[in-house]
C-alpha positions as a LaTeX table, in Angstrom:
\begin{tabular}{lrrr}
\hline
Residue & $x$ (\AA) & $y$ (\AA) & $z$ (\AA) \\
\hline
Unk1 & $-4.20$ & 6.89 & 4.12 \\
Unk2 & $-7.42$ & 9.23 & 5.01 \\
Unk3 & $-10.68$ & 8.55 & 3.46 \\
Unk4 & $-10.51$ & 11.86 & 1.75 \\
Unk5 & $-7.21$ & 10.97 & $-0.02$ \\
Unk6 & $-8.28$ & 7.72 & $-1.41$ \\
Unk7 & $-11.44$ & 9.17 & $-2.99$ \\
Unk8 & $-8.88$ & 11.79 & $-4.20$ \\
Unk9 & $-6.70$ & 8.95 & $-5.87$ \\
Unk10 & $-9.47$ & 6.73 & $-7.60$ \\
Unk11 & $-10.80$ & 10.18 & $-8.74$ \\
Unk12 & $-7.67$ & 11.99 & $-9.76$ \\
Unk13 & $-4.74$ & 8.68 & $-10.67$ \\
Unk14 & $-1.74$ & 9.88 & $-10.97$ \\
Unk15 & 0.09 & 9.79 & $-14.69$ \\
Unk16 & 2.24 & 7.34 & $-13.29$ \\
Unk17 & $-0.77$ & 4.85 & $-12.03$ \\
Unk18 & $-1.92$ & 5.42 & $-15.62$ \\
Unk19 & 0.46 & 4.34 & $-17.32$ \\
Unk20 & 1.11 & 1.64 & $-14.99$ \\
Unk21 & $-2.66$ & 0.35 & $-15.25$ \\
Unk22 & $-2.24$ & 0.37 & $-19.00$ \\
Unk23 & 1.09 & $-1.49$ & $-19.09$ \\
Unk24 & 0.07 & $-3.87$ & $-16.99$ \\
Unk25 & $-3.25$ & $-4.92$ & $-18.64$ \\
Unk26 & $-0.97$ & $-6.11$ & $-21.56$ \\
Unk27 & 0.46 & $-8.78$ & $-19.40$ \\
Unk28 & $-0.87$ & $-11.84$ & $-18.49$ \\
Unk29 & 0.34 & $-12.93$ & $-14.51$ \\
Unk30 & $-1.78$ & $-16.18$ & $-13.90$ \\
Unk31 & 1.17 & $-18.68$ & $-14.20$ \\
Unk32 & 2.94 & $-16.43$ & $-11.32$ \\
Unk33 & 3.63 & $-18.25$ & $-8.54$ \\
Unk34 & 5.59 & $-16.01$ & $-6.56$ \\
Unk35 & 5.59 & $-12.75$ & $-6.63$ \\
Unk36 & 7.52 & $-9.80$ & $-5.05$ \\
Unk37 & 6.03 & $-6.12$ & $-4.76$ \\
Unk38 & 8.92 & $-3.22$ & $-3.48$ \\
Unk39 & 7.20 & $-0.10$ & $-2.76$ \\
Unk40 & 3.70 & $-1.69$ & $-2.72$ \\
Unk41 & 1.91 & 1.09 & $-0.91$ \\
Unk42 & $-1.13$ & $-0.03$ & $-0.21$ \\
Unk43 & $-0.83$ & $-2.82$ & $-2.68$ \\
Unk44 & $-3.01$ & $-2.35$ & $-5.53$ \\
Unk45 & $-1.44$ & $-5.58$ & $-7.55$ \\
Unk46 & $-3.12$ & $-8.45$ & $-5.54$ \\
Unk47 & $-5.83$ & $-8.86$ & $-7.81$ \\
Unk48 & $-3.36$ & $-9.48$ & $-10.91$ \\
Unk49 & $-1.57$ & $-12.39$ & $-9.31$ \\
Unk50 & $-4.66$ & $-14.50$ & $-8.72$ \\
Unk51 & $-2.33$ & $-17.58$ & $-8.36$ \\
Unk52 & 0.45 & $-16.77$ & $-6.93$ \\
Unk53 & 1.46 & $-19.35$ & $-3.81$ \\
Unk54 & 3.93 & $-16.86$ & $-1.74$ \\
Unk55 & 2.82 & $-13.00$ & $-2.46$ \\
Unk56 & 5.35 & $-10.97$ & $-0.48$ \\
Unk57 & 4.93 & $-6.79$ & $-0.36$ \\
Unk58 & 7.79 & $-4.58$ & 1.08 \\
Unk59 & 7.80 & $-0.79$ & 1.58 \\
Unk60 & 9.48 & 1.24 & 3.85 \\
Unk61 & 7.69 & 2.82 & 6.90 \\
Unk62 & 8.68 & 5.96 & 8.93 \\
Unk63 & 9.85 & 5.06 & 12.08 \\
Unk64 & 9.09 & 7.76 & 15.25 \\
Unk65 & 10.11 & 11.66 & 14.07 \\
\hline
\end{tabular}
């Protein structure tokens, strides 16, 4: 992702990334040990699994044109 276009995104969140943010805040994830993230992105959840043993992302990637 461009420089430009993550300024754009911590300026400008999406609704969705919102309402994620505030979901998520009423959660507590400490006791998670393992922890799976489909379409992490460029995985912005770390940081709320600060214990987790086996942290796994998957996303799909474009392959060639």
């Amino acid at each position: 992702m461009g420089k430009l276009r993550k300024i754009r995104k911590s300026i400008f969140p999406t609704a969705r990334s919102i309402l994620l943010d505030r979901e998520l805040k009423g959660f507590s994830f400490t006791d998670s040990k393992i922890v799976l993230v489909v379409g992490a992105g460029s995985d912005p959840y770390r940081s709320i699994f600060p214990n987790a043993k086996e942290y796994i992302c998957s996303d799909i990637e474009k392959v060639g044109d």
